[in-house]
Coordinates of C-alpha atoms and ligand atoms in Angstrom, one line a residue:
M1353 CA 106.6 122.6 87.2
L1354 CA 107.8 119.6 85.0
T1355 CA 107.1 118.8 81.5
Q1356 CA 105.0 115.6 81.0
E1357 CA 108.3 113.7 79.7
Q1358 CA 110.0 114.8 82.9
N1359 CA 107.1 113.7 85.0
D1360 CA 106.8 110.3 83.2
R1361 CA 110.7 110.0 83.5
L1362 CA 110.5 110.1 87.3
T1363 CA 107.4 108.1 87.9
R1364 CA 106.7 105.3 85.5
V1365 CA 108.2 101.9 86.9
G1366 CA 107.7 99.4 83.9
R1367 CA 110.6 97.7 82.4
G1368 CA 112.4 99.7 80.0
T1369 CA 111.2 103.1 81.6
P1370 CA 114.1 105.4 83.1
A1371 CA 112.9 105.1 86.8
G1372 CA 111.7 101.5 86.2
E1373 CA 115.4 100.5 85.1
L1374 CA 116.7 102.5 88.2
L1375 CA 114.4 100.7 90.6
R1376 CA 115.5 97.5 89.1
R1377 CA 119.0 98.0 90.8
Y1378 CA 117.5 97.5 94.2
W1379 CA 116.0 94.6 96.3
H1380 CA 112.4 95.3 97.3
P1381 CA 110.3 94.0 100.0
V1382 CA 107.4 91.9 98.5
A1383 CA 105.7 90.0 101.2
V1384 CA 105.5 89.3 104.7
A1385 CA 107.5 86.2 105.5
Q1386 CA 104.9 84.6 107.8
E1387 CA 102.1 84.8 105.2
L1388 CA 104.2 82.1 103.1
T1389 CA 103.3 78.9 104.9
D1390 CA 102.8 75.1 104.2
Q1391 CA 99.0 75.7 104.2
Q1392 CA 99.3 78.7 101.9
P1393 CA 102.6 78.1 99.7
T1394 CA 101.9 80.6 97.0
L1395 CA 101.6 84.3 97.1
F1396 CA 100.6 86.9 94.3
V1397 CA 103.0 89.6 94.0
R1398 CA 103.0 92.7 91.8
L1399 CA 106.2 94.6 91.8
L1400 CA 107.3 97.4 89.2
G1401 CA 104.3 96.5 87.1
E1402 CA 105.3 92.7 86.9
D1403 CA 102.8 90.0 87.9
L1404 CA 104.7 87.4 89.8
V1405 CA 104.1 84.3 92.2
L1406 CA 106.1 84.0 95.3
F1407 CA 106.2 80.3 96.5
K1408 CA 108.0 78.0 98.9
D1409 CA 108.5 74.5 97.5
K1410 CA 108.4 71.4 99.8
S1411 CA 112.1 71.4 100.0
G1412 CA 111.7 74.7 101.7
R1413 CA 113.2 77.1 99.0
A1414 CA 111.4 80.1 98.0
G1415 CA 111.1 81.1 94.3
L1416 CA 109.5 84.1 92.4
L1417 CA 108.1 83.4 89.0
A1418 CA 106.2 85.2 86.3
D1419 CA 102.6 84.8 87.1
H1420 CA 101.4 83.4 83.7
C1421 CA 102.6 79.9 82.8
S1422 CA 104.8 79.4 79.8
H1423 CA 102.5 76.8 78.3
R1424 CA 99.2 78.6 77.9
G1425 CA 99.2 81.3 80.5
A1426 CA 97.3 79.9 83.4
S1427 CA 98.3 81.5 86.9
L1428 CA 101.0 79.8 88.9
L1429 CA 99.2 81.1 92.1
Y1430 CA 97.2 77.9 91.9
G1431 CA 100.1 75.7 91.3
R1432 CA 100.9 72.7 93.4
V1433 CA 104.2 72.9 95.3
E1434 CA 106.4 69.9 95.0
E1435 CA 109.8 69.0 96.2
R1436 CA 111.3 70.2 93.1
G1437 CA 109.4 73.3 92.5
I1438 CA 106.0 74.4 91.5
A1439 CA 103.5 72.5 88.9
C1440 CA 101.1 74.5 87.1
A1441 CA 97.6 73.5 88.0
Y1442 CA 96.4 73.4 84.5
H1443 CA 98.6 70.8 82.7
G1444 CA 101.4 70.4 85.2
W1445 CA 104.3 72.0 83.8
L1446 CA 106.8 71.8 86.6
Y1447 CA 109.2 74.9 87.3
D1448 CA 112.1 75.2 89.7
C1449 CA 113.1 78.3 91.5
E1450 CA 115.3 79.4 88.7
G1451 CA 112.6 79.1 86.1
N1452 CA 113.9 75.9 84.6
I1453 CA 111.2 73.5 83.2
L1454 CA 111.7 70.2 84.5
E1455 CA 108.5 68.4 83.4
T1456 CA 106.0 68.9 80.7
P1457 CA 103.1 66.5 81.2
P1458 CA 101.2 65.0 79.4
E1459 CA 104.1 64.4 77.2
R1460 CA 107.9 64.9 77.6
N1461 CA 108.9 67.7 75.5
D1462 CA 112.7 68.0 75.6
A1463 CA 112.8 70.7 72.9
I1464 CA 110.7 73.0 75.1
M1465 CA 112.5 72.1 78.4
N1466 CA 115.9 72.8 76.8
S1467 CA 114.8 76.1 75.1
V1468 CA 112.2 77.7 77.2
K1469 CA 113.1 79.5 80.4
H1470 CA 110.3 81.1 82.5
T1471 CA 111.0 84.4 84.1
A1472 CA 112.4 83.9 87.6
Y1473 CA 113.8 86.4 90.0
P1474 CA 116.1 86.0 93.1
V1475 CA 114.4 86.0 96.3
Q1476 CA 115.7 86.2 99.9
K1477 CA 114.3 86.6 103.4
L1478 CA 115.4 89.2 105.9
A1479 CA 113.8 91.1 109.0
G1480 CA 110.5 89.3 108.7
L1481 CA 110.0 89.9 104.8
Y1482 CA 110.7 88.4 101.6
W1483 CA 112.8 90.6 99.3
A1484 CA 113.0 90.4 95.5
Y1485 CA 115.5 91.6 92.8
L1486 CA 114.1 92.2 89.3
G1487 CA 117.4 93.7 87.6
P1488 CA 120.4 92.5 85.6
L1489 CA 122.7 89.8 87.4
P1490 CA 124.8 89.6 89.3
A1491 CA 122.4 91.0 92.1
P1492 CA 123.9 93.5 94.6
C1493 CA 123.3 93.0 98.4
I1494 CA 120.4 94.3 100.5
P1495 CA 122.2 97.3 102.0
P1496 CA 123.0 96.3 105.7
Y1497 CA 121.0 99.3 107.2
D1498 CA 121.1 99.4 111.1
F1499 CA 117.3 99.0 111.1
L1500 CA 117.3 95.7 109.2
V1501 CA 120.3 93.9 110.5
R1502 CA 120.3 94.5 114.3
E1503 CA 119.9 91.5 116.4
G1504 CA 116.5 91.2 118.0
T1505 CA 112.9 90.9 117.0
P1506 CA 111.8 92.2 113.4
R1507 CA 108.8 94.3 113.6
V1508 CA 106.7 94.9 110.5
T1509 CA 103.7 97.1 109.9
V1510 CA 101.7 96.6 106.8
T1511 CA 99.4 99.3 105.5
R1512 CA 96.2 98.1 104.1
P1513 CA 94.9 98.5 101.5
V1514 CA 97.7 99.2 99.0
L1515 CA 97.7 102.8 98.3
D1516 CA 96.1 104.0 94.9
C1517 CA 98.7 106.2 93.6
N1518 CA 102.3 106.4 92.3
W1519 CA 105.3 105.7 94.6
F1520 CA 107.1 109.1 93.7
Q1521 CA 104.3 111.3 95.4
C1522 CA 104.9 109.3 98.6
I1523 CA 108.5 109.7 98.7
E1524 CA 108.5 113.5 97.9
N1525 CA 106.5 113.9 101.2
T1526 CA 109.6 112.6 102.8
V1527 CA 111.6 115.7 102.0
D1528 CA 108.6 118.1 102.7
P1529 CA 108.8 119.1 106.3
T1530 CA 106.5 122.0 106.3
H1531 CA 103.4 119.9 105.7
A1532 CA 103.8 118.4 109.2
A1533 CA 102.8 121.6 110.8
I1534 CA 99.8 122.1 108.6
L1535 CA 98.4 118.9 107.7
H1536 CA 99.1 117.2 110.9
Q1537 CA 97.9 120.0 113.1
D1538 CA 95.1 118.0 114.5
A1539 CA 96.2 114.6 114.3
E1540 CA 94.9 112.7 117.2
N1541 CA 98.3 112.5 119.2
R1542 CA 98.7 116.2 119.0
R1543 CA 98.7 117.6 122.6
A1544 CA 98.3 121.4 121.6
V1545 CA 95.8 123.3 119.5
P1546 CA 97.0 125.8 117.0
V1547 CA 95.8 129.4 117.5
N1548 CA 95.2 129.6 113.7
T1549 CA 94.2 126.6 111.7
T1550 CA 95.5 128.4 108.4
R1551 CA 99.1 128.4 109.8
G1552 CA 98.8 125.5 112.1
F1553 CA 102.2 125.0 114.1
I1554 CA 104.3 126.4 111.3
D1555 CA 105.3 129.4 113.3
D1556 CA 106.9 127.2 115.8
E1557 CA 109.2 125.9 113.3
P1558 CA 111.1 128.8 111.9
S1559 CA 113.6 127.1 109.7
F1560 CA 114.6 123.8 107.9
D1561 CA 117.9 122.4 106.8
F1562 CA 118.5 119.8 104.3
W1563 CA 121.7 118.1 103.4
R1564 CA 123.1 115.3 101.3
V1565 CA 124.2 112.4 103.2
P1566 CA 125.9 109.2 101.6
F1567 CA 122.7 107.5 101.3
G1568 CA 120.3 110.3 100.4
I1569 CA 119.1 113.4 101.9
M1570 CA 118.9 114.6 105.7
K1571 CA 116.2 117.0 106.6
R1572 CA 115.9 118.8 109.8
R1573 CA 113.1 120.9 111.4
N1574 CA 114.3 123.7 113.8
F1575 CA 111.8 124.5 116.3
A1576 CA 111.5 127.8 118.2
N1577 CA 112.1 126.4 121.4
G1578 CA 115.6 125.4 120.3
E1579 CA 114.8 121.8 119.7
S1580 CA 115.1 120.1 116.5
D1581 CA 114.0 116.9 114.7
E1582 CA 115.8 115.0 111.9
H1583 CA 114.8 112.3 109.5
P1584 CA 116.8 110.8 106.6
F1585 CA 115.4 110.0 103.0
I1586 CA 117.3 106.9 102.2
F1587 CA 117.7 106.5 98.4
P1588 CA 115.5 105.4 96.4
Y1589 CA 112.3 105.5 98.6
I1590 CA 112.8 104.8 102.3
L1591 CA 112.0 107.2 105.0
G1592 CA 114.5 106.5 107.9
G1593 CA 114.4 107.4 111.5
G1594 CA 114.9 104.4 114.0
G1595 CA 112.9 102.1 111.9
A1596 CA 112.1 102.6 108.1
L1597 CA 109.1 103.1 106.1
Y1598 CA 109.6 101.5 102.6
R1599 CA 107.2 102.9 99.7
V1600 CA 107.4 100.0 97.4
P1601 CA 106.3 100.7 93.8
V1602 CA 103.7 98.0 92.9
D1603 CA 103.0 99.5 89.4
D1604 CA 102.7 103.1 88.0
T1605 CA 99.5 103.7 90.2
H1606 CA 99.9 101.5 93.3
T1607 CA 102.3 101.8 96.3
W1608 CA 102.8 99.2 99.1
C1609 CA 103.8 100.9 102.4
V1610 CA 105.5 98.6 104.7
S1611 CA 107.4 99.6 107.8
V1612 CA 110.4 97.4 109.1
S1613 CA 112.7 97.6 112.1
V1614 CA 114.5 95.3 114.3
R1615 CA 114.1 96.0 117.8
P1616 CA 117.5 95.5 119.5
R1617 CA 117.8 92.7 122.0
E1618 CA 117.9 94.2 125.5
E1619 CA 121.1 93.6 127.7
G1620 CA 120.6 90.3 129.5
G1621 CA 117.1 89.9 127.6
E1622 CA 115.7 87.0 126.0
D1623 CA 117.3 85.3 122.9
E1624 CA 116.7 86.6 119.5
V1625 CA 113.2 85.8 118.4
E1626 CA 113.0 84.8 114.9
E1627 CA 109.3 85.3 114.4
A1628 CA 108.6 88.9 113.3
V1629 CA 105.8 90.8 115.3
V1630 CA 103.6 91.8 112.3
T1631 CA 100.8 94.4 112.4
Y1632 CA 98.2 95.2 109.8
T1633 CA 96.7 98.7 109.8
E1634 CA 92.9 99.2 109.4
P1635 CA 91.8 100.5 106.0
F1636 CA 92.5 104.2 105.8
K1637 CA 89.3 104.9 103.7
D1638 CA 85.8 104.1 103.3
P1639 CA 84.9 102.2 101.3
P1640 CA 88.6 100.7 101.3
D1641 CA 88.5 99.6 97.7
R1642 CA 87.5 102.8 95.8
M1643 CA 89.4 105.8 94.9
H1644 CA 88.9 109.5 95.4
P1645 CA 86.3 111.0 95.1
F1646 CA 84.3 107.8 95.5
T1647 CA 85.6 107.0 98.9
R1648 CA 86.2 109.2 102.1
M1649 CA 89.6 109.2 103.6
K1650 CA 90.0 109.0 107.3
M1651 CA 91.8 111.9 108.8
N1652 CA 92.6 110.8 112.5
T1653 CA 96.0 109.8 112.4
I1654 CA 99.2 111.3 110.9
R1655 CA 99.4 108.4 108.5
Q1656 CA 95.9 108.7 107.4
Q1657 CA 96.3 112.5 106.6
D1658 CA 99.5 111.7 104.7
F1659 CA 97.6 108.8 102.7
M1660 CA 94.8 111.4 101.9
A1661 CA 97.4 114.0 100.6
W1662 CA 99.2 111.3 98.5
E1663 CA 96.2 109.7 97.0
T1664 CA 94.3 112.9 96.1
Q1665 CA 97.4 114.3 94.3
R1666 CA 95.9 112.0 91.5
P1667 CA 96.9 108.4 90.7
I1668 CA 100.1 110.0 89.2
A1669 CA 100.6 113.6 90.5
D1670 CA 100.4 115.9 87.6
R1671 CA 103.5 117.9 88.0
T1672 CA 102.8 119.9 84.8
L1673 CA 100.3 121.7 86.8
E1674 CA 102.0 122.3 90.1
H1675 CA 103.6 125.6 91.6
L1676 CA 106.4 125.0 93.7
S1677 CA 107.4 127.5 96.4
F1678 CA 110.7 128.0 98.2
S1679 CA 109.9 125.4 101.0
D1680 CA 109.7 122.9 98.1
R1681 CA 113.3 123.2 97.5
A1682 CA 114.3 119.8 98.9
I1683 CA 111.6 118.2 96.6
V1684 CA 113.5 119.7 93.7
A1685 CA 116.9 118.5 95.0
M1686 CA 115.3 115.1 95.4
R1687 CA 114.0 115.0 91.8
R1688 CA 117.5 116.0 90.8
L1689 CA 119.0 113.1 92.8
M1690 CA 116.7 110.9 91.2
V1691 CA 117.5 112.1 87.7
E1692 CA 121.2 112.0 88.3
N1693 CA 120.9 108.2 89.3
I1694 CA 118.6 107.5 86.3
E1695 CA 121.4 108.9 84.2
K1696 CA 124.0 106.8 86.1
V1697 CA 122.0 103.6 85.3
E1698 CA 121.8 104.8 81.5
R1699 CA 125.6 104.9 81.6
G1700 CA 125.8 101.4 82.8
E1701 CA 127.1 102.5 86.4
D1702 CA 125.7 101.5 89.8
P1703 CA 123.4 104.3 91.3
L1704 CA 123.4 105.3 94.8
C1705 CA 122.8 102.9 97.6
V1706 CA 123.6 99.7 95.5
I1707 CA 126.1 97.8 97.6
R1708 CA 128.0 94.7 96.2
D1709 CA 130.3 94.0 99.1
P1710 CA 128.7 91.2 101.2
D1711 CA 131.1 92.2 104.1
H1712 CA 129.8 96.0 104.0
P1713 CA 129.9 97.2 107.4
V1714 CA 126.4 98.2 108.9
I1715 CA 125.2 101.4 107.8
D1716 CA 124.4 103.6 110.7
T1717 CA 121.3 105.8 109.9
I1718 CA 120.9 106.7 113.5
G1719 CA 124.5 107.2 114.9
A1720 CA 123.7 107.0 118.6
N1721 CA 127.1 108.4 119.5
N1722 CA 127.8 111.0 116.7
L1723 CA 126.7 114.3 116.1
N1724 CA 125.6 115.5 112.6
Q1725 CA 127.6 117.8 110.6
T1726 CA 126.2 120.8 112.0
G1727 CA 126.3 119.6 115.4
G1728 CA 122.6 119.6 116.1
K1729 CA 120.8 117.0 118.2
T1730 CA 117.2 115.9 117.6
G1731 CA 114.3 117.0 119.7
R1732 CA 114.4 113.5 121.3
G1733 CA 118.0 114.3 122.2
R1734 CA 119.3 111.6 119.7
P1735 CA 121.8 112.8 117.1
Y1736 CA 122.1 111.1 113.8
G1737 CA 125.6 109.9 112.6
I1738 CA 126.0 111.9 109.6
T1739 CA 129.5 113.3 109.1
T1740 CA 129.4 114.4 105.5
G1741 CA 127.4 116.1 103.2
T1742 CA 126.4 119.4 101.3
L1743 CA 124.0 121.7 102.9
M1744 CA 121.2 122.5 100.5
D1745 CA 120.1 125.8 102.0
Q1746 CA 120.6 127.9 98.9
P1747 CA 117.6 128.8 96.6
L1748 CA 117.6 126.6 93.5
K1749 CA 118.1 128.7 90.5
G1750 CA 115.9 128.2 87.5
T1751 CA 113.5 125.9 89.3
G1752 CA 110.9 128.4 90.3
V1753 CA 111.6 128.1 93.9
E1754 CA 114.0 131.2 94.1
S1755 CA 112.4 133.3 96.9
G1756 CA 112.7 132.6 100.6
R1757 CA 109.7 132.5 103.1
Ligands
LIG1127 S1 98.8 76.4 81.1 FE1 100.4 75.8 82.6 S2 100.7 73.8 82.0 FE2 99.2 74.3 80.6
LIG1128 FE1 103.2 113.7 106.9

């Protein structure tokens, strides 16, 4: 159970908030690259509570500007892209990708052009997506995770609609292995039927391990038949495991889920395909634009079941009312990791997973040829390459989760 202040500290994403400042140290996916075309050269983006317009000018450069024009506030979404940038549709103020004002029709106002700078953020394109950085300069690099930088065809899956809930409850789910045996017991690809719907398949999973790894937390579900299954939580909000699921904080009460991976080119296969394969999921609720309880969540697939759980925890989960149990211990550890890194930012230090070396080697989150630190293998016979870390198998004192199951 948290205090309201602790909950706000972990969840709020606006500029000047503790988590908002932490999140402003990372690059975030903001749009599917293919959606920005010559026919549609502007896209609206909301990220970390900021309203922005992504555009591609006629020289091919991409920019990300604050939505409201610095003149009198019309949206730049309706601006005309030109060779040198984007011109506001209302009176034609012309902005370049850095937010410089190049023209102020109907008159030329040098004082404004020299003194006013429109909010502009760095953008780059990688793995079929545009990425944005809203923090202090110089910007770090997008960490070269294996699932982003392999040679091959990028694959992007976009969840529609955007989730009507805070980002943090989505990522708590990443270190919550017990729910899989209960919530997902009747997902449509389950082959077995549980003997008991209350316990689902939980008795097939006698134990779990969590340990800190250089980029976050690894979790492992140990099955009664001797197999196990592992997934990394990659700081600050990625679920890894072959590809990666990003939970992008749109604002305090909305989260954009986008999966991305680059399928490795096959030996002797075709040349790298630049164009990503993009899939949009069906709406997961009916009607799709309403919130609980004025909509009905679909409960067929694992994803839909997760979305039901996340959205119905309330727009921002109220952690002043929760009662954590021992199996929630990794959630406590994850909150601590988040607080540790919020404090690092407050001290002026770089938080976890901020990488500044452009030549940083590829970060192996799968580790095809390595065993993890305890020597375990996944149920798919594919070990992860994690060699360091601290096992988190001890009860967490003072957190209300001190008894075992
Ligand atoms: S409101 Fe944009 S130019 Fe006037
Ligand atoms: Fe799940």
